[in-house]
Coordinates of C-alpha atoms in Angstrom, one line a residue:
X1 CA 11.0 168.9 75.2
X2 CA 11.1 168.6 71.1
X3 CA 13.9 166.7 70.1
X4 CA 15.5 167.1 66.2
X5 CA 17.3 165.6 63.7
X6 CA 18.0 166.6 59.5
X7 CA 18.1 163.9 57.0
X8 CA 19.4 164.8 54.1
X9 CA 17.5 167.6 52.7
X10 CA 14.5 167.1 55.2
X11 CA 14.4 168.3 58.9
X12 CA 12.4 166.5 61.4
X13 CA 11.2 167.2 64.7
X14 CA 9.4 165.1 67.5
X15 CA 7.2 166.7 70.3
X16 CA 8.4 164.3 72.8
X17 CA 10.4 161.1 74.0
X18 CA 7.4 159.0 73.6
X19 CA 7.6 160.1 70.3
X20 CA 11.3 159.8 69.3
X21 CA 11.0 156.2 70.3
X22 CA 7.8 155.1 68.5
X23 CA 9.3 156.3 64.9
X24 CA 12.7 154.9 65.7
X25 CA 11.0 151.4 65.8
X26 CA 11.3 149.1 63.0
X27 CA 8.4 148.9 60.7
X28 CA 5.8 147.0 62.8
X29 CA 1.9 146.5 61.9
X30 CA 0.6 147.1 65.4
X31 CA 2.4 150.6 65.8
X32 CA 1.0 151.6 62.4
X33 CA -2.8 150.9 63.7
X34 CA -2.1 153.0 66.3
X35 CA -1.1 155.5 64.2
X36 CA 2.5 156.2 65.4
X37 CA 4.8 154.7 63.4
X38 CA 7.2 156.7 61.0
X39 CA 5.8 157.7 58.0
X40 CA 8.6 157.0 56.0
X41 CA 12.4 155.3 56.0
X42 CA 14.0 159.0 56.3
X43 CA 11.6 160.1 59.4
X44 CA 12.3 156.6 61.3
X45 CA 16.2 157.6 60.6
X46 CA 16.0 160.8 61.8
X47 CA 14.1 159.6 65.0
X48 CA 16.9 157.1 65.2
X49 CA 19.8 159.9 65.7
X50 CA 18.2 161.9 67.9
X51 CA 17.9 158.5 70.1
X52 CA 20.9 157.6 70.0
X53 CA 21.7 161.7 71.4
X54 CA 19.3 160.6 74.4
X55 CA 21.0 160.3 77.8
X56 CA 20.4 157.3 79.8
X57 CA 19.4 159.5 82.5
X58 CA 16.3 160.7 80.7
X59 CA 14.5 158.0 81.2
X60 CA 14.1 158.4 84.7
X61 CA 13.6 161.9 84.1
X62 CA 10.9 161.9 81.5
X63 CA 7.9 159.5 82.0
X64 CA 6.0 158.2 78.9
X65 CA 3.1 157.0 80.9
X66 CA 2.6 159.4 83.9
X67 CA 3.7 158.3 87.2
X68 CA 0.8 159.5 89.3
X69 CA -1.5 157.7 87.7
X70 CA 0.2 154.0 86.3
X71 CA 1.6 151.9 88.8
X72 CA 3.8 150.0 86.6
X73 CA 5.9 153.6 85.8
X74 CA 5.9 153.8 89.8
X75 CA 7.1 150.7 90.1
X76 CA 9.9 151.0 87.1
X77 CA 11.2 154.3 89.1
X78 CA 10.9 153.1 92.6
X79 CA 12.8 150.4 92.2
X80 CA 15.4 151.7 89.9
X81 CA 18.8 150.8 91.5
X82 CA 21.2 153.8 91.3
X83 CA 24.0 151.7 92.1
X84 CA 23.4 149.4 89.7
X85 CA 23.1 152.0 87.1
X86 CA 25.8 154.1 87.7
X87 CA 28.6 152.5 85.6
X88 CA 26.8 153.8 82.0
X89 CA 25.0 156.4 84.0
X90 CA 26.7 158.6 81.8
X91 CA 26.3 156.8 78.8
X92 CA 23.8 158.4 75.6
X93 CA 21.8 155.8 74.5
X94 CA 24.1 155.3 71.5
X95 CA 26.9 155.4 73.4
X96 CA 25.3 152.3 75.5
X97 CA 24.5 150.5 72.8
X98 CA 28.8 150.5 71.7
X99 CA 29.5 149.7 75.1
X100 CA 27.1 146.6 75.3
X101 CA 28.9 145.4 72.7
X102 CA 32.2 145.9 73.5
X103 CA 34.7 143.7 75.2
X104 CA 33.7 145.4 79.0
X105 CA 30.1 143.9 78.6
X106 CA 30.5 140.9 80.1
X107 CA 28.4 138.4 81.3
X108 CA 29.1 139.2 84.9
X109 CA 29.4 143.2 84.1
X110 CA 26.1 142.6 82.7
X111 CA 24.7 140.6 85.2
X112 CA 25.5 144.1 87.7
X113 CA 24.1 146.1 85.5
X114 CA 20.4 144.3 85.5
X115 CA 18.7 146.3 88.7
X116 CA 19.9 149.8 87.0
X117 CA 18.2 149.0 83.3
X118 CA 14.6 150.6 83.1
X119 CA 12.4 149.3 80.3
X120 CA 12.8 152.3 78.2
X121 CA 16.4 152.2 78.1
X122 CA 16.6 148.8 76.7
X123 CA 13.7 148.9 74.4
X124 CA 15.4 152.5 73.0
X125 CA 18.9 150.9 72.5
X126 CA 17.3 147.8 70.9
X127 CA 15.5 150.3 68.3
X128 CA 19.6 151.5 66.9
X129 CA 20.6 147.2 67.2
X130 CA 20.7 145.2 64.1
X131 CA 19.7 141.7 64.5
X132 CA 22.9 140.5 65.2
X133 CA 23.4 142.8 68.2
X134 CA 20.7 141.7 69.9
X135 CA 21.8 138.2 69.5
X136 CA 25.8 138.7 70.4
X137 CA 24.1 140.9 73.8
X138 CA 21.5 138.9 74.6
X139 CA 24.3 135.6 74.3
X140 CA 26.2 137.3 76.5
X141 CA 23.6 137.9 79.0
X142 CA 23.2 135.2 82.0
X143 CA 19.5 134.6 84.1
X144 CA 19.8 131.3 86.1
X145 CA 16.5 130.6 88.3
X146 CA 15.5 127.6 90.4
X147 CA 13.0 125.5 91.9
X148 CA 13.5 121.4 91.2
X149 CA 16.2 121.9 88.7
X150 CA 18.2 124.7 87.7
X151 CA 17.6 127.2 84.2
X152 CA 19.3 129.3 82.4
X153 CA 23.1 128.0 83.0
X154 CA 25.5 128.5 79.5
X155 CA 25.4 126.1 76.9
X156 CA 21.6 124.5 78.2
X157 CA 18.3 125.4 76.7
X158 CA 14.7 124.0 78.5
X159 CA 11.4 123.3 76.9
X160 CA 8.2 123.7 78.4
X161 CA 6.6 120.1 77.6
X162 CA 2.7 121.8 77.2
X163 CA 0.2 118.9 76.5
X164 CA -3.1 121.0 76.5
X165 CA -6.0 118.9 75.4
X166 CA -9.1 120.6 73.8
X167 CA -11.5 119.5 76.8
X168 CA -9.3 119.3 79.4
X169 CA -9.2 115.3 79.5
X170 CA -7.0 113.9 81.9
X171 CA -6.3 110.9 79.5
X172 CA -5.1 113.1 76.9
X173 CA -3.0 115.3 78.9
X174 CA -1.3 112.1 80.4
X175 CA -0.5 110.9 77.2
X176 CA 0.9 114.0 75.6
X177 CA 3.1 114.2 78.8
X178 CA 4.4 111.0 78.5
X179 CA 5.3 111.5 74.6
X180 CA 6.9 114.7 75.3
X181 CA 9.3 112.6 78.3
X182 CA 10.2 110.2 76.0
X183 CA 11.3 113.0 73.5
X184 CA 13.7 114.4 76.6
X185 CA 10.9 117.7 77.2
X186 CA 9.8 119.3 80.4
X187 CA 13.0 120.4 82.3
X188 CA 11.5 123.7 82.2
X189 CA 7.8 123.2 83.3
X190 CA 5.3 120.8 82.2
X191 CA 2.5 123.3 81.6
X192 CA -1.2 122.8 80.6
X193 CA -3.2 125.7 79.6
X194 CA -7.1 124.8 80.3
X195 CA -10.1 124.9 78.0
X196 CA -11.7 125.5 81.8
X197 CA -11.6 128.1 84.3
X198 CA -13.8 125.5 86.4
X199 CA -12.0 125.3 90.0
X200 CA -12.9 121.7 90.8
X201 CA -11.4 121.0 87.2
X202 CA -8.2 122.7 87.7
X203 CA -7.8 121.3 91.1
X204 CA -7.7 117.9 88.9
X205 CA -5.0 119.2 86.6
X206 CA -2.5 120.1 89.3
X207 CA -3.2 116.7 91.3
X208 CA -2.5 114.4 87.8
X209 CA 1.0 116.7 86.9
X210 CA 1.8 116.3 90.7
X211 CA 1.4 112.6 90.5
X212 CA 3.3 112.2 87.6
X213 CA 6.1 114.2 88.9
X214 CA 5.8 112.9 92.3
X215 CA 5.7 108.9 91.3
X216 CA 8.8 108.8 88.8
X217 CA 11.2 112.0 91.1
X218 CA 10.9 113.9 87.5
X219 CA 13.0 117.1 88.9
X220 CA 11.1 119.5 87.0
X221 CA 8.1 121.5 88.2
X222 CA 3.9 122.0 86.7
X223 CA 1.8 125.0 86.1
X224 CA -1.9 125.1 85.1
X225 CA -1.9 128.7 83.2
X226 CA -5.3 129.7 84.5
X227 CA -6.1 133.2 86.2
X228 CA -3.9 134.3 88.8
X229 CA -6.9 134.1 91.0
X230 CA -7.8 130.9 90.5
X231 CA -4.2 129.5 91.6
X232 CA -5.1 131.2 94.9
X233 CA -7.8 129.5 95.3
X234 CA -6.6 126.0 94.8
X235 CA -3.8 127.1 97.3
X236 CA -6.2 128.2 99.8
X237 CA -8.1 124.6 99.2
X238 CA -4.5 122.6 99.4
X239 CA -3.8 121.9 95.6
X240 CA -0.5 121.0 94.4
X241 CA 1.2 124.2 92.9
X242 CA 4.4 124.3 92.0
X243 CA 4.2 127.4 89.8
X244 CA 1.6 130.6 90.0
X245 CA 0.8 132.0 86.3
X246 CA -0.2 135.1 84.8
X247 CA -0.2 137.3 81.9
X248 CA 0.9 140.6 82.2
X249 CA 1.0 144.4 80.3
X250 CA 3.3 147.0 80.5
X251 CA 0.2 149.4 82.2
X252 CA -1.6 149.5 84.5
X253 CA -5.0 150.3 82.6
X254 CA -3.6 146.8 80.4
X255 CA -2.9 144.8 83.6
X256 CA -6.8 146.1 84.7
X257 CA -8.2 144.8 81.3
X258 CA -6.5 141.2 82.7
X259 CA -8.2 141.5 85.7
X260 CA -5.0 142.2 88.0
X261 CA -2.7 144.7 89.4
X262 CA 0.5 144.4 91.5
X263 CA -0.9 143.8 95.2
X264 CA -2.8 140.8 93.4
X265 CA 1.1 139.5 92.0
X266 CA 2.2 139.2 95.2
X267 CA -0.1 138.1 96.8
X268 CA 0.0 135.2 94.7
X269 CA 3.7 134.7 95.2
X270 CA 3.3 134.9 98.7
X271 CA 0.7 132.2 99.0
X272 CA 3.1 130.1 96.2
X273 CA 5.9 130.4 98.7
X274 CA 3.6 129.6 101.5
X275 CA 3.6 126.0 100.3
X276 CA 7.9 125.5 100.2
X277 CA 7.7 123.0 97.5
X278 CA 11.0 123.7 95.7
X279 CA 13.5 121.5 96.1
X280 CA 16.3 123.4 94.9
X281 CA 17.8 126.3 96.8
X282 CA 16.0 127.8 100.0
X283 CA 11.9 127.2 99.4
X284 CA 11.1 130.6 101.2
X285 CA 12.4 132.2 98.9
X286 CA 12.6 130.2 95.4
X287 CA 11.4 131.8 91.9
X288 CA 7.5 130.4 92.2
X289 CA 6.2 133.0 89.4
X290 CA 5.5 132.1 85.9
X291 CA 4.6 135.3 83.2
X292 CA 3.8 135.5 79.6
X293 CA 4.2 138.8 77.7
X294 CA 3.5 139.4 73.8
X295 CA 3.7 142.5 72.0
X296 CA 0.5 144.0 71.0
X297 CA -1.1 143.0 74.3
X298 CA -1.9 147.2 75.8
X299 CA -2.7 148.4 72.4
X300 CA -5.0 145.4 71.8
X301 CA -6.8 146.7 75.3
X302 CA -6.7 150.4 74.3
X303 CA -4.5 151.0 77.1
X304 CA -1.1 151.8 75.4
X305 CA -0.8 155.9 75.9
X306 CA 0.7 156.4 72.7
X307 CA 3.1 154.3 73.4
X308 CA 5.0 152.1 70.7
X309 CA 4.2 148.0 71.4
X310 CA 7.8 147.0 71.5
X311 CA 8.8 149.7 74.7
X312 CA 4.7 148.8 76.4
X313 CA 6.4 145.1 75.8
X314 CA 9.3 146.2 77.7
X315 CA 7.4 147.8 80.5
X316 CA 5.7 144.2 80.5
X317 CA 8.7 142.6 81.6
X318 CA 9.7 144.8 84.5
X319 CA 6.4 143.6 86.0
X320 CA 7.7 140.3 85.6
X321 CA 11.1 141.2 86.9
X322 CA 9.7 142.5 90.1
X323 CA 8.6 139.6 91.2
X324 CA 11.9 137.0 90.4
X325 CA 10.2 134.5 88.0
X326 CA 11.2 131.0 87.3
X327 CA 10.2 131.7 83.7
X328 CA 8.9 134.5 81.2
X329 CA 8.5 134.2 77.8
X330 CA 7.1 136.4 74.8
X331 CA 4.3 134.7 72.9
X332 CA 5.5 136.3 69.7
X333 CA 3.4 136.0 67.2
X334 CA 0.0 134.8 68.8
X335 CA -1.9 137.9 68.5
X336 CA -1.8 138.3 64.9
X337 CA -1.4 140.0 62.0
X338 CA -2.9 143.4 63.0
X339 CA 0.1 143.6 65.7
X340 CA 2.8 142.2 64.0
X341 CA 2.1 141.5 59.9
X342 CA 4.9 138.5 58.8
X343 CA 7.6 136.5 59.3
X344 CA 10.2 139.4 59.2
X345 CA 8.5 141.3 62.1
X346 CA 8.0 138.0 63.8
X347 CA 11.5 137.9 63.9
X348 CA 12.1 141.2 64.7
X349 CA 9.4 141.1 67.7
X350 CA 11.1 138.0 69.0
X351 CA 14.5 138.9 68.7
X352 CA 13.5 142.1 70.8
X353 CA 11.7 140.7 73.4
X354 CA 14.4 138.4 73.7
X355 CA 17.3 141.0 74.5
X356 CA 15.5 143.7 76.4
X357 CA 13.9 140.8 78.5
X358 CA 17.9 139.2 79.1
X359 CA 19.4 142.9 79.6
X360 CA 16.8 143.1 82.2
X361 CA 17.7 139.9 84.3
X362 CA 14.3 137.8 83.0
X363 CA 14.8 134.5 82.5
X364 CA 13.6 135.0 78.6
X365 CA 12.0 131.9 76.7
X366 CA 9.8 132.5 73.5
X367 CA 6.7 130.7 72.4
X368 CA 8.0 130.9 68.9
X369 CA 4.9 131.2 67.0
X370 CA 2.4 132.3 64.5
X371 CA -1.4 132.4 63.6
X372 CA -2.6 130.9 60.4
X373 CA -4.0 134.0 59.4
X374 CA -0.5 136.3 58.9
X375 CA 2.2 136.0 56.8
X376 CA 4.2 133.6 58.4
X377 CA 5.3 130.0 58.2
X378 CA 7.1 127.2 59.7
X379 CA 10.7 128.4 57.6
X380 CA 9.9 131.8 59.4
X381 CA 10.0 129.7 63.0
X382 CA 12.4 127.6 62.4
X383 CA 14.7 131.1 61.8
X384 CA 13.5 132.7 64.6
X385 CA 14.1 129.6 66.7
X386 CA 17.0 129.5 65.1
X387 CA 18.3 132.6 65.7
X388 CA 17.1 132.8 69.9
X389 CA 19.2 129.6 70.6
X390 CA 22.2 131.2 69.4
X391 CA 21.5 133.9 71.6
X392 CA 20.8 132.2 74.5
X393 CA 17.3 131.3 74.8
X394 CA 16.1 130.1 78.5
X395 CA 13.2 127.6 76.9
X396 CA 11.1 127.2 74.0
X397 CA 7.9 125.4 73.8
X398 CA 7.4 121.6 73.3
X399 CA 3.9 121.1 71.7
X400 CA 2.9 117.6 70.3
X401 CA 3.4 118.2 66.5
X402 CA 4.1 122.0 67.1
X403 CA 0.2 122.1 66.4
X404 CA -1.6 122.9 69.4
X405 CA -5.4 121.9 69.5
X406 CA -6.3 123.6 72.3
X407 CA -5.3 126.9 71.5
X408 CA -5.4 126.8 67.8
X409 CA -2.1 128.3 66.9
X410 CA 1.3 127.0 65.0
X411 CA 4.4 126.9 68.0
X412 CA 7.4 124.3 68.2
X413 CA 6.8 120.8 68.9
X414 CA 9.8 118.2 70.5
X415 CA 11.2 117.6 67.6
X416 CA 12.7 120.9 67.1
X417 CA 14.3 121.1 70.5
X418 CA 16.3 117.9 69.2
X419 CA 17.4 119.9 66.4
X420 CA 18.8 122.9 68.2
X421 CA 20.7 120.8 70.6
X422 CA 21.7 118.7 67.6
X423 CA 22.8 121.8 65.8
X424 CA 24.2 123.7 68.7
X425 CA 25.5 121.1 71.2
X426 CA 22.5 122.3 73.9
X427 CA 22.2 120.4 76.7
X428 CA 19.1 120.5 78.9
X429 CA 19.0 121.3 82.9
X430 CA 21.4 119.2 84.8
X431 CA 19.5 117.8 87.0
X432 CA 16.6 116.6 84.5
X433 CA 19.3 115.3 82.2
X434 CA 20.7 113.5 84.4
X435 CA 17.1 111.8 85.3
X436 CA 16.3 111.0 81.5
X437 CA 20.0 108.7 82.0
X438 CA 18.6 107.0 85.3
X439 CA 15.1 106.4 83.3
X440 CA 17.3 105.0 79.9
X441 CA 15.4 107.9 78.1
X442 CA 18.8 109.7 77.5
X443 CA 22.7 108.6 77.6
X444 CA 25.2 110.4 79.0
X445 CA 25.5 112.5 76.5
X446 CA 21.9 113.5 76.5
X447 CA 21.3 112.0 73.3
X448 CA 17.9 110.1 73.2
X449 CA 18.2 106.1 72.9
X450 CA 15.4 104.3 70.7
X451 CA 11.8 104.2 72.6
X452 CA 11.4 100.5 73.6
X453 CA 10.9 97.8 76.7
X454 CA 14.2 98.9 77.9
X455 CA 12.9 102.9 79.1
X456 CA 12.2 102.4 82.7
X457 CA 9.6 105.0 82.5
X458 CA 7.8 102.7 79.8
X459 CA 8.6 99.8 82.2
X460 CA 7.0 101.2 85.3
X461 CA 4.3 103.1 84.0
X462 CA 1.6 101.2 82.9
X463 CA -1.5 102.9 81.5
X464 CA -4.1 102.7 84.1
X465 CA -1.0 104.3 86.3
X466 CA -1.5 108.0 84.8
X467 CA -5.3 107.2 84.4
X468 CA -7.9 108.9 86.9

């Protein structure tokens, strides 16, 4: 089906819905690299005019990646909730944007809509929205998850404590963990990106984190961000695995490049649930998965099928949604300038990813980051994290000094979270905040106390207690 629009004295025609979406996308280097971006601002506006008139129902009838050959497409179509979709089923993409920005789109109405929104619908409407629109609608979305604490409550911002070490030295990881806890970080998860894939070494990391959490009764969860197959093997060997991690993408072919498919993710979810390690809610149905996504992953694997990278990202979020994760975050600037060239593109992508994820019912966080060869800097990251915090971000990263010495990229620090709390009055997960007060790390308002011997964590945690 052809799509046509006129801008000024020029007429434009697009061959299919995939082409309309690609050319309606705000300019980004990845789509230019793929050869699918609009060639001019006029063409981009023509595509947006076409897109605004597309009925939402069309996304259920015209698959961007063939149903027969792609299990992600089958997941999206087969799991679609028609009853949840019903309130907006008669709308066009433009009409859906208007509804989302109206008073009718209350937090309750948006929550009821989650399962009825496909990733293509979410991506499409985001392409018609200004940055302020993405922020306002995401701010109204509520997604709450639980494991050892409660994440995603209104007025709360959590932090993943990321104590990475270039050689997986347990002592170094333990010290960075202590540093983060003293800054009040770690309520989202204490998550380590390992430098190795050696299973005994990985099990040592899981055991270290479990020892620290257990010894001090910290209401948080741990994760070693290794491949999902290693997590399943570790569970089989009795490792204390809280959350199972995996990077996911938006097409079957891209996921295959990660060495995964949907069946493997389902197996891992059941393995984690079998340990019954959650303490908030029913451990048999807890949120036990942690996913990361990022614009450009399908393109970098040459597995995007001509779909623009932001729509592929929303499809990756649909994969994550299917497994009810505790946490999901976009790593928005990690791949590099080939996909998001500069600060402007990174900021826009971060807001899009957060909006689409929250609209589809994901507990969306963001690794607000950039690589040193991108046209971006710390000021751009300050802007993005401030905008996301106003948009209701579930969590962000806490990296010592914001400089990850294992992954070699620039992220956000423990101090950045304190800035956002001071600026916006954002609290931590309630169970974790109560623990900080019990340990004399923070007072009843959540404000950190000066670091001295009064901290119970310091008083009772001799260095030898966490060395292994």
